[in-house]
Short mmCIF file of C-alpha atoms and ligand atoms in Angstrom, two decimals:
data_model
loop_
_atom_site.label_atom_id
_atom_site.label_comp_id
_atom_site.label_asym_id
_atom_site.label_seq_id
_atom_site.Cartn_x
_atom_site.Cartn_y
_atom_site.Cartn_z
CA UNK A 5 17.83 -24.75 10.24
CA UNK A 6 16.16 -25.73 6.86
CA UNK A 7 14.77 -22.34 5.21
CA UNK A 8 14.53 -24.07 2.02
CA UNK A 9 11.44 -26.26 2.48
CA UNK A 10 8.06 -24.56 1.86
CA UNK A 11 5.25 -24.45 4.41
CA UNK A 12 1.83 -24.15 3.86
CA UNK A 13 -0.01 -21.06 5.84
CA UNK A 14 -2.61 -21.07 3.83
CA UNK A 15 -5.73 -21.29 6.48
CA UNK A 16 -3.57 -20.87 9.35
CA UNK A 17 -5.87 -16.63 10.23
CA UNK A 18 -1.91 -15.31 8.53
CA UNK A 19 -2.78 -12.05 7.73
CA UNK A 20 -0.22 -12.60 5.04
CA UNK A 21 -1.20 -15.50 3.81
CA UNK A 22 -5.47 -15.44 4.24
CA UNK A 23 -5.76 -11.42 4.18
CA UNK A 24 -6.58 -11.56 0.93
CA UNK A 25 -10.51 -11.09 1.42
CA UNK A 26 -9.71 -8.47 4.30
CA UNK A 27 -7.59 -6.34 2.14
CA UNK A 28 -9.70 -6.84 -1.04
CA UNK A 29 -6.98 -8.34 -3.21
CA UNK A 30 -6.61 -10.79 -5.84
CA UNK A 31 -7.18 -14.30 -4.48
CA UNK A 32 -4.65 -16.00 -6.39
CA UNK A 33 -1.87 -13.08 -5.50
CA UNK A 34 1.28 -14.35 -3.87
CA UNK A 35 1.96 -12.36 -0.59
CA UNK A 36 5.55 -10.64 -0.40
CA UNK A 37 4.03 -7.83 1.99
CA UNK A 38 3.29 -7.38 5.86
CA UNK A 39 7.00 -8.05 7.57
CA UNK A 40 6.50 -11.95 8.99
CA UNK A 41 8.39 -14.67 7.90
CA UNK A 42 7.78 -17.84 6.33
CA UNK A 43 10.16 -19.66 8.36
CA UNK A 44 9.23 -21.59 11.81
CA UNK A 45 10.93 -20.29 14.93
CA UNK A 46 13.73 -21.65 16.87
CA UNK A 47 12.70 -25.39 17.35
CA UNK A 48 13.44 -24.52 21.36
CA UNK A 49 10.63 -21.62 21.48
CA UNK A 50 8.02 -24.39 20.15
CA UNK A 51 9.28 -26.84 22.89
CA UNK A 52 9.03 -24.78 25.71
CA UNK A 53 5.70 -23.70 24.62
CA UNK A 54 4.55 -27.17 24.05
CA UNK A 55 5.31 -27.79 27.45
CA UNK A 56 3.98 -24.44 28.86
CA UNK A 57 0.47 -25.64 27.05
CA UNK A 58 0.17 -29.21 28.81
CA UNK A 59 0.56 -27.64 31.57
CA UNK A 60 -2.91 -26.65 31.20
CA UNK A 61 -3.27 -23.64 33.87
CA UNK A 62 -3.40 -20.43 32.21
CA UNK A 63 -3.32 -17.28 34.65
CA UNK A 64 -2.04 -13.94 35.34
CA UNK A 65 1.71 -14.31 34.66
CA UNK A 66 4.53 -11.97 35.61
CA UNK A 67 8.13 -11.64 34.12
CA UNK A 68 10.40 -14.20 35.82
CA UNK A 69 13.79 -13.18 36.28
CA UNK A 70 15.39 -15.44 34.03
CA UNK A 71 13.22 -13.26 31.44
CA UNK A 72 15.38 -10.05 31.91
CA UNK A 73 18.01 -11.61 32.32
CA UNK A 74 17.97 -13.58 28.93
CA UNK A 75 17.08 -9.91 27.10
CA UNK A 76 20.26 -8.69 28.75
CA UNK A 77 22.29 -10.91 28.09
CA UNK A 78 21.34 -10.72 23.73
CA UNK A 79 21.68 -6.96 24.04
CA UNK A 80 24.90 -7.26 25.24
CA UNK A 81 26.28 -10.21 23.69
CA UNK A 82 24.72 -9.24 20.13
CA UNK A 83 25.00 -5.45 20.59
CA UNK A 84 27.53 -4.98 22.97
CA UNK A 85 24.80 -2.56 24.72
CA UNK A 86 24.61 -2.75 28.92
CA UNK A 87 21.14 -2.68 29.82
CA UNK A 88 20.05 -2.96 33.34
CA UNK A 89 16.30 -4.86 34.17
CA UNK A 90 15.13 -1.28 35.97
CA UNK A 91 15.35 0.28 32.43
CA UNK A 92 13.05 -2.46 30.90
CA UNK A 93 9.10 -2.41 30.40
CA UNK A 94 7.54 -5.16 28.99
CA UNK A 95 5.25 -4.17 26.23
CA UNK A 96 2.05 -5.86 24.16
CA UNK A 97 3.67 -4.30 20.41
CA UNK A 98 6.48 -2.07 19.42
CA UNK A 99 3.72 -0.04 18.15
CA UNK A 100 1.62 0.28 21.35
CA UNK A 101 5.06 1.29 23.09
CA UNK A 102 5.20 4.57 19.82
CA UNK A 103 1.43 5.30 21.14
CA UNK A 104 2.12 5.76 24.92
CA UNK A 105 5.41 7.69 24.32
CA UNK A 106 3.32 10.02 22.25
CA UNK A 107 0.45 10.15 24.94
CA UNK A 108 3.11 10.54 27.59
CA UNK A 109 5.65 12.68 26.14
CA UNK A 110 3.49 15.42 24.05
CA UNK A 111 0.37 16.82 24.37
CA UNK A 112 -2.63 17.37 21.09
CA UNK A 113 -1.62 19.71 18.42
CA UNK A 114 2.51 19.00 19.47
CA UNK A 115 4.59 18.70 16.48
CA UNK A 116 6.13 15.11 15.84
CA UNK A 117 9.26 14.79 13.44
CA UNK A 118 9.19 11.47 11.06
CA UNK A 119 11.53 10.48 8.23
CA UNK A 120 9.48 9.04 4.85
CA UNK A 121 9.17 7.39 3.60
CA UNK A 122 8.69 5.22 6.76
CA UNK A 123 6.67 2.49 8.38
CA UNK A 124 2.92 3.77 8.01
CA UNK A 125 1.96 3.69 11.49
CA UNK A 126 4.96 5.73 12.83
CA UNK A 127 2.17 8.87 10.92
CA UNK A 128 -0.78 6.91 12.00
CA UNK A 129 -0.14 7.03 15.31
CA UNK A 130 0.84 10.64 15.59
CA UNK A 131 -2.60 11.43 13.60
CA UNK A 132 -4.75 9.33 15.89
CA UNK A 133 -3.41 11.03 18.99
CA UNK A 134 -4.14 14.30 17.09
CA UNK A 135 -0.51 15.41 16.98
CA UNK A 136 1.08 17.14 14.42
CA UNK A 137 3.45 14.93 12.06
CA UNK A 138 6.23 17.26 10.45
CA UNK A 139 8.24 15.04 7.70
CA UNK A 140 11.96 15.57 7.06
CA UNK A 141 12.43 13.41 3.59
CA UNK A 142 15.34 11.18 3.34
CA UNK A 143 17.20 11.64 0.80
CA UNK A 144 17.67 9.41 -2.70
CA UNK A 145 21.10 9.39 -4.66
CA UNK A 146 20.37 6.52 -7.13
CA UNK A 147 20.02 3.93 -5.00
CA UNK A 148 21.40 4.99 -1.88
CA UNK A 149 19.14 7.01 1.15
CA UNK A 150 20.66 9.46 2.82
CA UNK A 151 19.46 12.26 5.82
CA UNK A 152 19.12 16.17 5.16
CA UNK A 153 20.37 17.25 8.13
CA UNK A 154 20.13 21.40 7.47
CA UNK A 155 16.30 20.32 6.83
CA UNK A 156 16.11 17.91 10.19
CA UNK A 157 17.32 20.98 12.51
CA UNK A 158 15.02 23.37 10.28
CA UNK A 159 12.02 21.18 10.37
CA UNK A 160 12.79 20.99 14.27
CA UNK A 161 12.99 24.69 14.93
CA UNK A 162 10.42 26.01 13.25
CA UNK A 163 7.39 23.58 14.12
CA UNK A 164 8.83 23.89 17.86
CA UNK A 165 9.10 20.16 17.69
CA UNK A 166 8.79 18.14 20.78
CA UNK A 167 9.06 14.70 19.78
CA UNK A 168 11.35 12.65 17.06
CA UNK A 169 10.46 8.86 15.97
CA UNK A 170 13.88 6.95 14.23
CA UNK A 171 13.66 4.16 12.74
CA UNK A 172 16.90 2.05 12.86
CA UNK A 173 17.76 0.01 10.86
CA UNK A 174 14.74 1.60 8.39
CA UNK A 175 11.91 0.30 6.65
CA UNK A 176 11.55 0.78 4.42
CA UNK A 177 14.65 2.35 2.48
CA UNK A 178 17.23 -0.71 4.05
CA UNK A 179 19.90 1.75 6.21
CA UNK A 180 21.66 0.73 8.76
CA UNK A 181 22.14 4.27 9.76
CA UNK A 182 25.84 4.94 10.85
CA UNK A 183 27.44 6.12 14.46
CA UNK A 184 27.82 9.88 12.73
CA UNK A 185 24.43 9.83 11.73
CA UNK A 186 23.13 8.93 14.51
CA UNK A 187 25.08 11.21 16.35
CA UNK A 188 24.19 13.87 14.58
CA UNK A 189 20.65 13.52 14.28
CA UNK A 190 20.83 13.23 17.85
CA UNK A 191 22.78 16.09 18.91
CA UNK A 192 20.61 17.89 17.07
CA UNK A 193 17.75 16.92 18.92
CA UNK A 194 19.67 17.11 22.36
CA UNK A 195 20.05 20.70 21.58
CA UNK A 196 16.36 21.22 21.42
CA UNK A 197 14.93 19.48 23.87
CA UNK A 198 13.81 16.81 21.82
CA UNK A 199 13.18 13.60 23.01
CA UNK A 200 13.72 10.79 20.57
CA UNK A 201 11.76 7.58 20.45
CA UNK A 202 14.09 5.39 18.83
CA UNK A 203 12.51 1.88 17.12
CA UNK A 204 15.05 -0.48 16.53
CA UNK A 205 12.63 -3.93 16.15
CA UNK A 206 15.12 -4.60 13.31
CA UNK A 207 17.94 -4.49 15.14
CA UNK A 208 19.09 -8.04 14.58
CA UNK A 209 18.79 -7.78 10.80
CA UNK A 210 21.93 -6.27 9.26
CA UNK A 211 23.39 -7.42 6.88
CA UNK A 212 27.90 -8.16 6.36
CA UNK A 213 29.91 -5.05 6.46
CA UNK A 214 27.63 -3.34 8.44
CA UNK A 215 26.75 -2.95 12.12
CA UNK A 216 23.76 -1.73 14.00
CA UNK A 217 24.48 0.93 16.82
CA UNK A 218 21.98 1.31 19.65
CA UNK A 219 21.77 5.23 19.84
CA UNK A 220 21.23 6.12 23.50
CA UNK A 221 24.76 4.15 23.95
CA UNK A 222 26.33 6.34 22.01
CA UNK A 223 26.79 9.00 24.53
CA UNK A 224 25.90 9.23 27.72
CA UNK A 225 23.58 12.33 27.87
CA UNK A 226 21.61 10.44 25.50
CA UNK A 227 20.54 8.32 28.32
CA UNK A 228 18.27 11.01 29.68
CA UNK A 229 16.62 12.05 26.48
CA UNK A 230 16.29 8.42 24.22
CA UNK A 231 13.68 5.69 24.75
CA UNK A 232 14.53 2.39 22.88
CA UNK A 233 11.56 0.12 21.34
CA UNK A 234 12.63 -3.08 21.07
CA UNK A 235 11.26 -6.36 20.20
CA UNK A 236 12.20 -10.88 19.29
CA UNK A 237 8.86 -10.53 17.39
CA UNK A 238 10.82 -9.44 13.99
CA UNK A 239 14.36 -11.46 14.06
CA UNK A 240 12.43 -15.37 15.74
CA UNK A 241 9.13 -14.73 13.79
CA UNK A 242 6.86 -14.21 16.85
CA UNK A 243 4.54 -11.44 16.29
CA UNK A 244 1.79 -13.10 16.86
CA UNK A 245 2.78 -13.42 21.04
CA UNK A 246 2.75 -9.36 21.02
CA UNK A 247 5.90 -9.30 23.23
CA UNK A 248 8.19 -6.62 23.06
CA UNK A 249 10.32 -3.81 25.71
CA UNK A 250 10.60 -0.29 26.00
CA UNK A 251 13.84 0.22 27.09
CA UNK A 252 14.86 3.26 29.25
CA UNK A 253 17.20 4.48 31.98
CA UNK A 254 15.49 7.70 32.59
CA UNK A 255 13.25 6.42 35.48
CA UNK A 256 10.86 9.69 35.15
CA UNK A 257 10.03 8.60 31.15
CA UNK A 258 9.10 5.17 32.35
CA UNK A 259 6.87 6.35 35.19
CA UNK A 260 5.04 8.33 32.67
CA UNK A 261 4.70 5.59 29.91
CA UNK A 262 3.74 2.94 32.78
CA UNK A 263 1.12 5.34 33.72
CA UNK A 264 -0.05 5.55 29.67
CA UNK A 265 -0.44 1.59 29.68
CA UNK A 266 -2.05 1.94 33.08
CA UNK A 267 -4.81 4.44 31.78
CA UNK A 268 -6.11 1.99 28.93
CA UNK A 269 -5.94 -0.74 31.60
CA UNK A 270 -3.04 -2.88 30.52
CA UNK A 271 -1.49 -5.10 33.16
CA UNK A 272 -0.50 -8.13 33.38
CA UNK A 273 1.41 -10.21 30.09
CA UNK A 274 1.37 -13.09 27.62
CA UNK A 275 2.57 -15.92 29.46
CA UNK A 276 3.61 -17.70 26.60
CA UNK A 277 5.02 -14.49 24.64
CA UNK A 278 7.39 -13.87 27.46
CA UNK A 279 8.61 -17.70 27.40
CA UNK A 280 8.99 -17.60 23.72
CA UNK A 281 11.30 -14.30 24.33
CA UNK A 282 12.67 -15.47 27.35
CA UNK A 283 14.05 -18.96 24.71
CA UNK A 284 15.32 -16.63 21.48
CA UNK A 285 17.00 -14.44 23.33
CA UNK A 286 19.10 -17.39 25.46
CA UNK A 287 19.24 -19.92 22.75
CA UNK A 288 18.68 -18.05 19.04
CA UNK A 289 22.24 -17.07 18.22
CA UNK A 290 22.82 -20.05 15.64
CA UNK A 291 19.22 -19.30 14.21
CA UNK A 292 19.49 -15.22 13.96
CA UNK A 293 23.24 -16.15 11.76
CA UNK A 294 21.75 -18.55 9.83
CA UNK A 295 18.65 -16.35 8.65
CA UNK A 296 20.14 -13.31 8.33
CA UNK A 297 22.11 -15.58 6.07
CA UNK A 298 19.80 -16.87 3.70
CA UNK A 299 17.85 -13.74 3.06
CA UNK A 300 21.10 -11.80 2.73
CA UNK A 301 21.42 -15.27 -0.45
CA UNK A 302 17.89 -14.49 -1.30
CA UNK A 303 18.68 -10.69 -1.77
CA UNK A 304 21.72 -11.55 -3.69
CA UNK A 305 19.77 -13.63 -6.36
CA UNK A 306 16.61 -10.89 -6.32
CA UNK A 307 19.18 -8.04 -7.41
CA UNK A 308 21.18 -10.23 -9.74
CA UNK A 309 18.20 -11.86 -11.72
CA UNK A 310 16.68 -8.36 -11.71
CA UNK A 311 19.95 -6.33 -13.09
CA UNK A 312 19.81 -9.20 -15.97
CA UNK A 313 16.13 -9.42 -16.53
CA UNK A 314 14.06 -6.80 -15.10
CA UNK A 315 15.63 -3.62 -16.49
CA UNK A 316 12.50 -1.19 -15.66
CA UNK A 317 13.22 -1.73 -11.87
CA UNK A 318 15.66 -0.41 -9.73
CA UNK A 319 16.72 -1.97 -6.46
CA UNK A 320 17.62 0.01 -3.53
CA UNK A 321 20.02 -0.99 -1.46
CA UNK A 322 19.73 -2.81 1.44
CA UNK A 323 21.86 -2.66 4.52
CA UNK A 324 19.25 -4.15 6.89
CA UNK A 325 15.90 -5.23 7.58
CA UNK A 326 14.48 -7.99 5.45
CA UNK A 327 12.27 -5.51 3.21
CA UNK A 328 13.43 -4.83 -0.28
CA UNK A 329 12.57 -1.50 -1.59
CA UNK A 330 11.88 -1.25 -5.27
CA UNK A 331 11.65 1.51 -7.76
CA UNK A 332 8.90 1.16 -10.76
CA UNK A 333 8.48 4.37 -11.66
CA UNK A 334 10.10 3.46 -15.11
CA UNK A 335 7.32 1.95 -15.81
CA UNK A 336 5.63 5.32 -15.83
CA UNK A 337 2.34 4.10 -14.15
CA UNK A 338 0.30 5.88 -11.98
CA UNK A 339 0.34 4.46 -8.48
CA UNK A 340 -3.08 2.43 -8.26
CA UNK A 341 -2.66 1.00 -11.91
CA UNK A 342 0.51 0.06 -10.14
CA UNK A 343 -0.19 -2.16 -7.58
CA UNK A 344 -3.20 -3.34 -9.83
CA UNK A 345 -0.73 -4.39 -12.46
CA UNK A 346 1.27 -6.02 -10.43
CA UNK A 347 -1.55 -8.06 -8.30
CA UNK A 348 -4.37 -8.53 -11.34
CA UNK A 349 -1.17 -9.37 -13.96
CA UNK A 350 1.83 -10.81 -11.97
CA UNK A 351 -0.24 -11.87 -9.35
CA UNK A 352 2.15 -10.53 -6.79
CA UNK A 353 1.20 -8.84 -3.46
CA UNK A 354 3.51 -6.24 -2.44
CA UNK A 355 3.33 -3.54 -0.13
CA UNK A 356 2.40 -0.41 -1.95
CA UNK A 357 4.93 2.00 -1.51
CA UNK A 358 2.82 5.45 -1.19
CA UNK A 359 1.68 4.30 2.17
CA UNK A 360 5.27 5.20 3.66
CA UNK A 361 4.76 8.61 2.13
CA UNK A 362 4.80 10.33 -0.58
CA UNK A 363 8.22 10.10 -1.94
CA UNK A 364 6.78 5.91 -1.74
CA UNK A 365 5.16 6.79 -5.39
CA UNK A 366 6.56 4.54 -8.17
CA UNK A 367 7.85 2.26 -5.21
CA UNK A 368 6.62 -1.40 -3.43
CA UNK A 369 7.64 -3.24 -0.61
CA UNK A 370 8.76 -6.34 -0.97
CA UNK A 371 9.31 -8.73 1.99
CA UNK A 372 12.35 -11.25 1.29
CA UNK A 373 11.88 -13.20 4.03
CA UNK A 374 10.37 -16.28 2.41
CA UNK A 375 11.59 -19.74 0.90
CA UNK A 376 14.01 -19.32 -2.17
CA UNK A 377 11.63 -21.46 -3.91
CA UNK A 378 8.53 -18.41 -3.61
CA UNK A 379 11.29 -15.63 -4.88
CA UNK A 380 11.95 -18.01 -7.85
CA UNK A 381 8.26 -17.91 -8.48
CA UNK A 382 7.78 -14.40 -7.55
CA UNK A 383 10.21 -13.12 -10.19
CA UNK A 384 9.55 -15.23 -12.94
CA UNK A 385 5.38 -14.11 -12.72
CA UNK A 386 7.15 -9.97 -12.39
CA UNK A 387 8.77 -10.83 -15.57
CA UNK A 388 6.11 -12.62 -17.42
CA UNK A 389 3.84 -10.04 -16.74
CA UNK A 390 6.37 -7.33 -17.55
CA UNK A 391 6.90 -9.26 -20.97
CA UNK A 392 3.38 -9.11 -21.71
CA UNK A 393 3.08 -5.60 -20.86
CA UNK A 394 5.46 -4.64 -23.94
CA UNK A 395 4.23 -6.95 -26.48
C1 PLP B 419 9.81 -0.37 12.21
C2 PLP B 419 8.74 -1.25 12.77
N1 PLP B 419 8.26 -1.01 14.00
C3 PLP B 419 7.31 -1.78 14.55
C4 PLP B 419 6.78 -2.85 13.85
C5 PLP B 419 5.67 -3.67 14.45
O1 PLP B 419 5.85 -3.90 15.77
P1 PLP B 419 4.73 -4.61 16.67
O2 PLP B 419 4.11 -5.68 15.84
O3 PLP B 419 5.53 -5.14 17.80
O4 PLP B 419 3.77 -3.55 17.08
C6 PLP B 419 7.24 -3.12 12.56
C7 PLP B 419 6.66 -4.23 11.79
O5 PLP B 419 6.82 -4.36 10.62
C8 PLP B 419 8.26 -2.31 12.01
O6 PLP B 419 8.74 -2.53 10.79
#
């Protein structure tokens, strides 16, 4: 795959690229935020789909077998993780799977553990169902995020918590959390009864020297206790096809999330979302290398032309996931004159960092997933603007 040439999305109804009016930002503001890529799919996915639309009949569509059995096959060729098709519910959105665990699982005023700063909607959707969100902060040493475990069994105990949402690998501090801490966290919740929904949509991101670990493999009791959100929308840029699985062996948890979708009506699935699944997960191998790959390169050159240039920022690391999180708070700004700085001045568009939490204050979002070429640019208007700022 090229990942060098630039496309043009402009006009194409991208959120990232056309959400400018939407989200009341700076026309001219060069988007780095929501988590899509700039990079077409698997040339295979667009095939198949080019013949599923000349085809010309569009109706209601169940999952073919070759479907499972191509999302079996990745998860145990690229995660060494045995999953069996009973286990698997097709789902329209990792984040609509989050929603019917918490309708399923807990009932209104039940306390809900999170980890900030995290993905937004992880507290969105525990507000909206009028559940309780209880926050054990990650950690920060320098640059490096880390898990207060005293304060996740605390948090647990005392708020009588009922449900915990990981997110593995994490967005937005970069871990790729490791077996122990996993195991721990887990444990912790096994011991009171707390049932863990565990997104892993970045699964397939991670970057050398370290290595993803699907949770409810690691033990075996965790089988009755872990649901696992999964999704190819993230790693073969499809989000658009709202395809993704819940993934669990306790049969009684999928009854009751099946019933969930059932109340709000939801049958039935995208025809072409499950072909364009069905393709990455049988023929993306090659493609998920290669673009791990280049934005592991384009991560490289961000930190290096930073450490040389951009002295006010620090970069955190990143282990996984294709979101780089970044510390301004040397620049001594208040949030809002921020992200207004950097949109109205460097005419960048990042995600603002307070929306993961509050320990996101001083910190954006920035989503690496692009063309070397827009990085180039995107660093060079950071450091004009930060130039002008001290003259
Ligand atoms: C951790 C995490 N979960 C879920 C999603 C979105 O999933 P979906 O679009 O399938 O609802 C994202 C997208 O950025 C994400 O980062």
């Amino acid at each position: 795959m090229n990942f060098d040439t630039k496309i043009n999305r402009k006009n194409t109804n991208s959120i990232k690229w056309d959400g400018h009016t939407r989200f009341k930002v700076d026309p001219s503001a060069l988007p780095l935020w929501v988590a899509d890529m700039d990079f077409k799919t698997l040339p295979e996915i667009t095939q198949a789909l080019n013949k599923q639309v000349e085809f010309g009949i569009y109706g209601y569509a169940f999952e073919p077998e070759s479907y499972f059995e191509a999302i079996i096959h990745w998860m145990k060729r690229r995660h060494h993780w045995e999953v069996q098709k009973e286990w698997i519910l097709t789902t329209p959105g990792v984040v609509s799977g989050l929603n019917a665990c918490i309708l399923a699982f807990t009932h209104e005023n039940d306390s809900i553990l999170i980890q900030e700063p995290v993905y937004h909607p992880f507290k969105n959707s525990i507000n909206y169902n009028k559940r309780i969100p209880i926050i054990n902060e990650l950690v920060r040493n320098d640059t490096h995020y880390t898990i207060n475990f005293e304060d996740f069994e605390k948090k647990i105990i005392e708020n009588n918590v009922k449900l915990f949402i990981l997110c593995s690998p994490h967005n937005p501090v970069g871990r790729v959390w490791l077996k122990e801490e996993l195991i721990q966290m887990a444990d912790i919740c096994h011991k009171h009864n707390v049932i863990i929904v565990s997104d892993e949509i970045h699964m397939d991101f991670v970057f050398k020297g370290f290595e993803h670990h699907v949770l409810v493999d690691l033990k075996p009791e965790y089988k009755d206790f872990v649901i696992t959100l999964v999704a190819p929308s993230k790693s073969f840029n499809l989000a658009a096809f709202k395809v993704s699985q819940l993934i669990t062996p306790n049969k009684e948890f999928l009854e009751k999330v099946k019933h969930e979708y059932e109340r709000l009506g939801f049958h039935g699935h995208n025809t072409f979302g499950l072909l364009a699944c069905e393709v990455a997960y049988r023929q993306g191998d090659q493609y998920m290398d290669e673009v791990v790959e280049y934005i592991d390169k384009n991560i490289h050159y961000i930190k290096e032309y930073i450490s040389n240039n951009l002295s006010q920022i620090k970069v955190m690391d990143i282990e996984g996931t294709y979101l780089l999180w970044l510390d301004f708070s040397a620049l001594n700004l208040e949030q809002k004159s921020l992200i207004e700085f950097l949109e109205k001045n460097a005419k960048l568009w990042f995600n603002d960092g307070s929306i993961f939490g509050t320990s996101g204050k001083g910190f954006v979002r920035m989503n690496c997933a692009t063309q070397k070429g827009i990085i180039i640019q995107a660093l060079e208007q950071l450091n004009n603007a930060l130039n002008d700022k001290v003259r």
